[in-house]
Coordinates of C-alpha atoms in Angstrom, one line a residue:
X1 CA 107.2 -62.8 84.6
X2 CA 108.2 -59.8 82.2
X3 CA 109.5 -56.0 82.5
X4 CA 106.7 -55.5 81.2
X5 CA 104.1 -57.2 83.2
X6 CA 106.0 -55.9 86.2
X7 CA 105.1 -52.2 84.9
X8 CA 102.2 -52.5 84.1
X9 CA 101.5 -53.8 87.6
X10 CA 103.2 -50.7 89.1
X11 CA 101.4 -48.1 86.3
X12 CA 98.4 -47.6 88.3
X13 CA 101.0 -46.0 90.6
X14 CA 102.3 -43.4 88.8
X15 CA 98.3 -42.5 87.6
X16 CA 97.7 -42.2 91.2
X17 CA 100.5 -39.6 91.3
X18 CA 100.1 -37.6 88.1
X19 CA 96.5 -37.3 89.6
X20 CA 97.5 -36.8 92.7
X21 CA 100.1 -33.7 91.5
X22 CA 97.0 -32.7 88.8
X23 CA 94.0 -32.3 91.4
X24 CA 96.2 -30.1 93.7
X25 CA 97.4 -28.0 91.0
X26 CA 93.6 -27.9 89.7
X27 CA 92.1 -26.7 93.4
X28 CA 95.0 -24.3 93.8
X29 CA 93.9 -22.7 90.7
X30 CA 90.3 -22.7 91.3
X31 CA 90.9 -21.4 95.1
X32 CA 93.5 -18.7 94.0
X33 CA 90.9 -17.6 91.2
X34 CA 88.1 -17.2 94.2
X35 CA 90.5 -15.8 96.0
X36 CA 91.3 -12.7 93.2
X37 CA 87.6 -12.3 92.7
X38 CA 86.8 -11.5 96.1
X39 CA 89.3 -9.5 96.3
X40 CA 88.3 -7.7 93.6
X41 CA 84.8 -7.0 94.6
X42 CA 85.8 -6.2 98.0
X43 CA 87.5 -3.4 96.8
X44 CA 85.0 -2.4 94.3
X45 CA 82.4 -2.1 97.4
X46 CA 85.0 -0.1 99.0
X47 CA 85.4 2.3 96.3
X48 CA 81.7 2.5 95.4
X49 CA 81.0 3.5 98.7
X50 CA 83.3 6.0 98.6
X51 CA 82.0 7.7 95.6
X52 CA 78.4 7.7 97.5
X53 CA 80.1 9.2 100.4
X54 CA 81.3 12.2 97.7
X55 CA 78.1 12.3 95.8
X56 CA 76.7 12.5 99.3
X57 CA 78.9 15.6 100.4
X58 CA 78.5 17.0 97.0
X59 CA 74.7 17.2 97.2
X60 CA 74.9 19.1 100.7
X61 CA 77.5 21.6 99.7
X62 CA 75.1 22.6 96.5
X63 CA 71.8 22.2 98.4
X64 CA 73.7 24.9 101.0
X65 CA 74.8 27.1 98.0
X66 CA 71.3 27.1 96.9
X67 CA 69.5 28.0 100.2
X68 CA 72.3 30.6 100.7
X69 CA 71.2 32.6 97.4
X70 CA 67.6 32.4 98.2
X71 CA 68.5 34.1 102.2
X72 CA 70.3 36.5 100.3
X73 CA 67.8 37.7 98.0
X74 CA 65.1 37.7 101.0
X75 CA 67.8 40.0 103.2
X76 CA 66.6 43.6 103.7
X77 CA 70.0 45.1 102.9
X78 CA 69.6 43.6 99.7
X79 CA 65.7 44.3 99.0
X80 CA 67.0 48.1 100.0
X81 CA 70.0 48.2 97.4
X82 CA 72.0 50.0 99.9
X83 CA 75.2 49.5 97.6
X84 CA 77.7 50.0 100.6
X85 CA 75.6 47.3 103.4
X86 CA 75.6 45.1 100.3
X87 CA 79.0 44.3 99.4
X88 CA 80.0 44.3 103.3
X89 CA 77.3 42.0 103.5
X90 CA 78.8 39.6 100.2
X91 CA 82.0 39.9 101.7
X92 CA 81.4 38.7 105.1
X93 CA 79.5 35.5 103.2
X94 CA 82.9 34.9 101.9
X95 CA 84.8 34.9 104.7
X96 CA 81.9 32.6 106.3
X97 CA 81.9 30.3 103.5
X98 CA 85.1 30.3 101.4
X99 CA 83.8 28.0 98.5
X100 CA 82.6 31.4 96.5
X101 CA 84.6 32.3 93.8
X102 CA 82.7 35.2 93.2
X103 CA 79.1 36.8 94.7
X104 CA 77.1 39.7 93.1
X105 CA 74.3 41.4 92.8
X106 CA 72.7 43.2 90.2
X107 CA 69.9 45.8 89.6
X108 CA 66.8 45.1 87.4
X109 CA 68.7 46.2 84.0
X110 CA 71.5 43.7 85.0
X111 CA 73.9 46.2 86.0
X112 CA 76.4 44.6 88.6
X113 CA 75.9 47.2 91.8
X114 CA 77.8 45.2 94.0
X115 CA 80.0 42.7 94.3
X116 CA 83.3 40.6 95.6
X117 CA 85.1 41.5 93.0
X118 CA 85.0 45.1 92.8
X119 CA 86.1 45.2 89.0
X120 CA 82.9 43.6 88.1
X121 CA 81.0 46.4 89.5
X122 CA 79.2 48.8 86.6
X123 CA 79.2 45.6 84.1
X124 CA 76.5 45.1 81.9
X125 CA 75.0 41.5 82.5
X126 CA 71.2 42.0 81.0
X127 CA 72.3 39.6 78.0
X128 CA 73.3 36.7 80.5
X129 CA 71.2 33.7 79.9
X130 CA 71.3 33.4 84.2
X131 CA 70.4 36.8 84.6
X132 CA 67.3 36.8 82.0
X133 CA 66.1 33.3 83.0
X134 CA 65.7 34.4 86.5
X135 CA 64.0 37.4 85.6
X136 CA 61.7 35.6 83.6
X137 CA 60.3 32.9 84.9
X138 CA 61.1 34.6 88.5
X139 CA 62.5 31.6 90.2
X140 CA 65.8 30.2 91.3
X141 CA 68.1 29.0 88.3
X142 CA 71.2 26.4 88.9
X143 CA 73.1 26.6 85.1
X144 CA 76.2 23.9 84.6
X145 CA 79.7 24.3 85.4
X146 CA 81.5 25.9 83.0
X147 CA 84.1 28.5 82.5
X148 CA 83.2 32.1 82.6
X149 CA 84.3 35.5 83.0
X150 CA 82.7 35.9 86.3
X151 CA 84.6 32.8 87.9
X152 CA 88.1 33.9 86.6
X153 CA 88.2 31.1 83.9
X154 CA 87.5 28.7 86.5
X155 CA 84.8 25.6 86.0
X156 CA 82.1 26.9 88.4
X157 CA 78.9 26.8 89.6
X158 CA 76.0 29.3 89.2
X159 CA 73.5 29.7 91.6
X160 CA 70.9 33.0 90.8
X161 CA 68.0 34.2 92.6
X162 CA 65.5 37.3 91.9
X163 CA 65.3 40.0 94.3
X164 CA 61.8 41.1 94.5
X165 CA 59.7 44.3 96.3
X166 CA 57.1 44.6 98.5
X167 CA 54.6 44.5 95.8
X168 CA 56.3 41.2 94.1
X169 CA 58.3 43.3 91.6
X170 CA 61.5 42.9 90.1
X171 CA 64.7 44.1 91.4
X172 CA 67.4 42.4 90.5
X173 CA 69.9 39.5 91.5
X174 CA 72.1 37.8 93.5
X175 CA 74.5 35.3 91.6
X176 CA 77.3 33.4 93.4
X177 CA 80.2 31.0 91.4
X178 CA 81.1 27.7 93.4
X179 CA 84.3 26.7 91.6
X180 CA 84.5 22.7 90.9
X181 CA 88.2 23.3 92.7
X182 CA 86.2 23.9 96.3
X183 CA 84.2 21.0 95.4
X184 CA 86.9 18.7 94.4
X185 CA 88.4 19.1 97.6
X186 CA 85.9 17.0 98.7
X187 CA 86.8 14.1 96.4
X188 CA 90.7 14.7 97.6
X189 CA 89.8 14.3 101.4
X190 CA 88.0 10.7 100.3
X191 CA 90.3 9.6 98.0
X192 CA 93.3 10.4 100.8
X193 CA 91.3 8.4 103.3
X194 CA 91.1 5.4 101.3
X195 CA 95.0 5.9 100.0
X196 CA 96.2 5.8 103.9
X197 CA 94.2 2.3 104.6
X198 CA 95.4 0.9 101.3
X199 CA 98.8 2.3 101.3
X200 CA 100.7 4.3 98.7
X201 CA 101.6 1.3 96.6
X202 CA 97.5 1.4 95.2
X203 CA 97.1 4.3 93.1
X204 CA 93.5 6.0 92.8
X205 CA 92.1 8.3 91.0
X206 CA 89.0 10.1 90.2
X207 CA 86.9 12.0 88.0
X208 CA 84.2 14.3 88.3
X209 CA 81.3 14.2 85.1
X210 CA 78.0 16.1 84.6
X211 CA 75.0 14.6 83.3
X212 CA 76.2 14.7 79.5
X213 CA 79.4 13.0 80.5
X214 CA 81.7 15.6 80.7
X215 CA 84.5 15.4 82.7
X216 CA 84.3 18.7 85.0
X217 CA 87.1 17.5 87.4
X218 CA 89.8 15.1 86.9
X219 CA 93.0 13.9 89.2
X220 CA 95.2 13.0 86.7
X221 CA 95.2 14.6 83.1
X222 CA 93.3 17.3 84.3
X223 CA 91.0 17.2 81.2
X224 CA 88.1 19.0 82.2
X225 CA 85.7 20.5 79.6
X226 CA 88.0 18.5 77.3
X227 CA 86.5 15.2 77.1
X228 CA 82.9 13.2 77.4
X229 CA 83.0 9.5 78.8
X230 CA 79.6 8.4 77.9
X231 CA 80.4 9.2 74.4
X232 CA 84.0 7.4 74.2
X233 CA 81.5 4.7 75.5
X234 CA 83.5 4.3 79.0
X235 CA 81.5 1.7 81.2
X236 CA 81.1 3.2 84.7
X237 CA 79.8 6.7 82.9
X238 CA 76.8 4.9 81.0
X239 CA 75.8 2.8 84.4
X240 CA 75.5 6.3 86.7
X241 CA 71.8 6.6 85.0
X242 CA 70.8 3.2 86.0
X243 CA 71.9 3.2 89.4
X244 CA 72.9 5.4 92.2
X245 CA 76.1 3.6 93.1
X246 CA 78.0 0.4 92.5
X247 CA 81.1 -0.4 90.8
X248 CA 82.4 -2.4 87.3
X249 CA 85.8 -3.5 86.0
X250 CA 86.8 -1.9 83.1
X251 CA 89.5 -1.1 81.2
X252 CA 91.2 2.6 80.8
X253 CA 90.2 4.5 78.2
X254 CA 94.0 6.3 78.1
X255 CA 96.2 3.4 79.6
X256 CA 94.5 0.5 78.5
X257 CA 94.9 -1.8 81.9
X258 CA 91.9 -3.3 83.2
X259 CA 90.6 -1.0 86.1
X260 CA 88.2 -1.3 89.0
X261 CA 85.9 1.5 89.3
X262 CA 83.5 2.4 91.7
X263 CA 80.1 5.3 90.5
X264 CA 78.0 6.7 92.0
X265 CA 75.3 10.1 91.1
X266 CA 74.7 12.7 93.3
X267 CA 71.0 13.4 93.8
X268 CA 70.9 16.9 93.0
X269 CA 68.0 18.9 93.7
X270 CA 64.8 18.3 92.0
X271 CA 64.5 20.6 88.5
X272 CA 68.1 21.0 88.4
X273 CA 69.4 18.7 85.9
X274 CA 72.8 20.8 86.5
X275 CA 73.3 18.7 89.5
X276 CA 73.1 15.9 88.7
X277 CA 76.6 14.7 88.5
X278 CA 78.4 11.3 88.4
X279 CA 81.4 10.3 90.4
X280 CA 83.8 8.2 89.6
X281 CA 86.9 6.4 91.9
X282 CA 88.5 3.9 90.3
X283 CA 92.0 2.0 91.0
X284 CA 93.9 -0.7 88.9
X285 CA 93.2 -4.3 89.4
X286 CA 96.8 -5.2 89.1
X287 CA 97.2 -3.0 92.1
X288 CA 94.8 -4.6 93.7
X289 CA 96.1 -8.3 93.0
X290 CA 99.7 -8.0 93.4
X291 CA 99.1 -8.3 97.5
X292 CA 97.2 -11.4 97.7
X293 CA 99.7 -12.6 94.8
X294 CA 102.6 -12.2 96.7
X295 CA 101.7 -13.9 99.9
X296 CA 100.4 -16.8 97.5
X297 CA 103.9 -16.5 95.9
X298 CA 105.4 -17.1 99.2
X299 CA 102.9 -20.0 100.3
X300 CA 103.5 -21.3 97.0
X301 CA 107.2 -21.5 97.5
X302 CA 106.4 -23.0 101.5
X303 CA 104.5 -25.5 99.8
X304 CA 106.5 -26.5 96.7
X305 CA 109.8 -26.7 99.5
X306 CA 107.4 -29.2 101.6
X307 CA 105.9 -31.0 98.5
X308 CA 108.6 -31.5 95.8
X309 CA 111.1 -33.2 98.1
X310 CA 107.8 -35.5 99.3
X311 CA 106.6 -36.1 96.0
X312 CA 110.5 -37.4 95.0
X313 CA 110.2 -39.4 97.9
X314 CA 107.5 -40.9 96.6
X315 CA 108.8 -41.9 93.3
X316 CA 112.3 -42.9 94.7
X317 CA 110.0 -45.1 96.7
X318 CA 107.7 -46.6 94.4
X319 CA 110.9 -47.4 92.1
X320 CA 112.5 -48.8 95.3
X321 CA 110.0 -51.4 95.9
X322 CA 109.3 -51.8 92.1
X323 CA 113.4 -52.7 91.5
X324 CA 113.0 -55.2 94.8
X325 CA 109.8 -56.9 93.6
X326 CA 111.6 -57.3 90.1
X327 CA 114.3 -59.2 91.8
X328 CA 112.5 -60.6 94.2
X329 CA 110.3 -62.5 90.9
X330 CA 113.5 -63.0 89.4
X331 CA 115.0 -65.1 92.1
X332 CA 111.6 -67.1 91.9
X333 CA 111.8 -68.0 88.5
X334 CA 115.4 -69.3 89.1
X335 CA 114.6 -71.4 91.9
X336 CA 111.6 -72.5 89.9
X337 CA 114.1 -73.3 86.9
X338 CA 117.1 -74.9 89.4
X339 CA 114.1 -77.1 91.2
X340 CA 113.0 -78.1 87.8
X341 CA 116.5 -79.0 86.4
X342 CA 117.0 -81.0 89.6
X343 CA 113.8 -82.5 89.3
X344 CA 115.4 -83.4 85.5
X345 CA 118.4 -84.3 86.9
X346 CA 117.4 -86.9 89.6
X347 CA 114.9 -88.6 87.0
X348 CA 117.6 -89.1 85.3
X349 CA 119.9 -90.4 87.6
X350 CA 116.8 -92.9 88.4
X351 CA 116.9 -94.3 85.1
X352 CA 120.5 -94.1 85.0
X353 CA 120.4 -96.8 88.3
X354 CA 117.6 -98.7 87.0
X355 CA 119.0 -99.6 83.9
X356 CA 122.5 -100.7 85.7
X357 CA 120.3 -102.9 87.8
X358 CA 118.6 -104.5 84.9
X359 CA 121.6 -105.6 82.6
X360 CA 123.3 -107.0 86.7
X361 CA 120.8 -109.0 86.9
X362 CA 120.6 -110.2 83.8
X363 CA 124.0 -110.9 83.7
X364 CA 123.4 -113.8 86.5

């Protein structure tokens, strides 16, 4: 028998090998693949739940601001216009609530009569667009965070209410400022709770947007007022009108790495589209991957310390036994050829004895 029969023999061998080595690298793949998907949602739900926990926090801290301006405006010391009883009033609401920037109130021209800020007090406000919607249409007015004179250059809230008489007659107003600073707070305390489970290595950030998709609070570049997400088409901005919360991978508009983000929108109060904000919390997936990639690293290594010296094993094996069946048909074929030679040889020697016999006795 050949090499070459002999190998082909032993070929179905090595296939069983080379498949062997190809379905384990195959279901590795496939499980480590699962594996970062999982991962990757898990922590999506994580962060989408904490941006509903903000949007959450966010909608009671306004829905307070609001009920606080409407009490205000239905106090006697303001209904009075005792000037003195109404900034002692303003000011102990600030030391009870912190988050204003600034509170006033003004009479029925707009003139401020009393405020927190006591420079403020003698301005001129009639030509404000909070100041004449209110008196107006006589009812609460919410207007987007933006920068003003009244909230020291600060992105802020304004919350406005109409003081009215006995007789339903206009007085004036009260106006408060909520910076977006007190309000990001809120999204520093979540974001520092997730950072302590997840360790420092995972870096998070977050961004604040109004309804338009303007960024009005931002963790990292601090571009607020600066740029609008729905229009640079970022994912997670265009899916806060759809849903309430959830989360998308995406990549970053400024660092271009793919990102997880998790959204959700605050619910606002109903007829004040001012409130109706989006929040976004969003970490980068490599962050989230290199953990579960370096613990497969390390089982990788286990395994490839266990399986490499088995797999040579194999193959020292399988040549082993291949050499010793070689030889093993080799000897066969000799004794095969030595029994025939000697098979030749003593047919031979027959004849050779035979024929002596026949010329002896013909010699008699």
């Amino acid at each position: 028998m050949s090499d070459t029969t002999t190998s082909r023999q032993y070929s179905w061998l090595w296939l069983l090998i080379s498949m062997l080595l190809i379905v384990t690298l195959t279901i590795t793949g496939i499980a480590l693949h699962h594996l970062e998907t999982r991962m990757v949602a898990a922590t999506g739900e994580s962060l989408s739940l904490a941006a509903l926990g903000i949007a959450e926090k966010l909608d009671a801290l306004t829905l307070e601001r609001y009920m606080d301006v409407q009490m205000l405006v239905r106090a006697r010391t303001f209904q009075e216009h005792d000037t003195a009883a109404m900034v002692n009033y303003l000011e102990w609401m600030t030391s009870a609530s912190p988050v204003y920037e600034w509170l006033s109130v003004t009479d029925a021209t707009g003139r401020i009569v009393a405020s927190t800020d006591l420079d403020s007090i003698g301005k001129d406000r009639s030509g404000s667009q909070w100041f004449q919607e209110v008196r107006d249409r006589g009812v609460a007015q919410i207007d987007n965070a933006q920068r003003s004179e009244d909230s020291h250059g600060l992105i802020a809230l304004a919350f406005t209410a109409a003081i009215k008489g006995p007789r339903n007659e206009f007085l004036g107003v009260v106006t408060s400022r909520v910076s977006v600073l007190t309000m990001e707070d809120i999204l520093m305390h979540h974001v520092a709770s997730l950072q302590e489970q997840w360790g420092t290595a995972m870096r998070i950030e977050y961004q604040l947007i109004n309804r338009r998709g303007d960024v009005i609070a931002d963790s990292q570049l601090r571009e607020e007022g600066r740029i609008n997400l729905k229009e640079m088409g970022l994912p997670s901005a265009r899916l806060l009108g759809a849903f309430r919360h959830g989360f998308v991978k995406e990549q970053h508009l400024r660092r271009q790495v793919e990102v997880v983000t998790g959204y959700a929108t605050t619910k606002g109060i109903e007829g004040y589209p001012a409130l109706e904000w989006g929040v976004l919390v969003r970490v980068d997936q490599h962050d989230v991957l290199v953990p579960i990639r370096e613990f497969l690293l390390k089982l990788g290594l286990v395994g490839a310390a266990v399986t490499v010296p088995t797999l040579g094993l194999l193959v020292w094996i399988t040549k082993r036994v291949q050499r010793e069946h070689l030889l093993a048909q080799q000897g066969n074929m000799l004794a095969k050829e030595v029994e025939v030679s000697l098979r030749k040889s003593e047919a031979h020697t027959k004849r050779i004895v035979e024929t002596a016999l026949d010329a002896f006795i013909r010699s008699e």
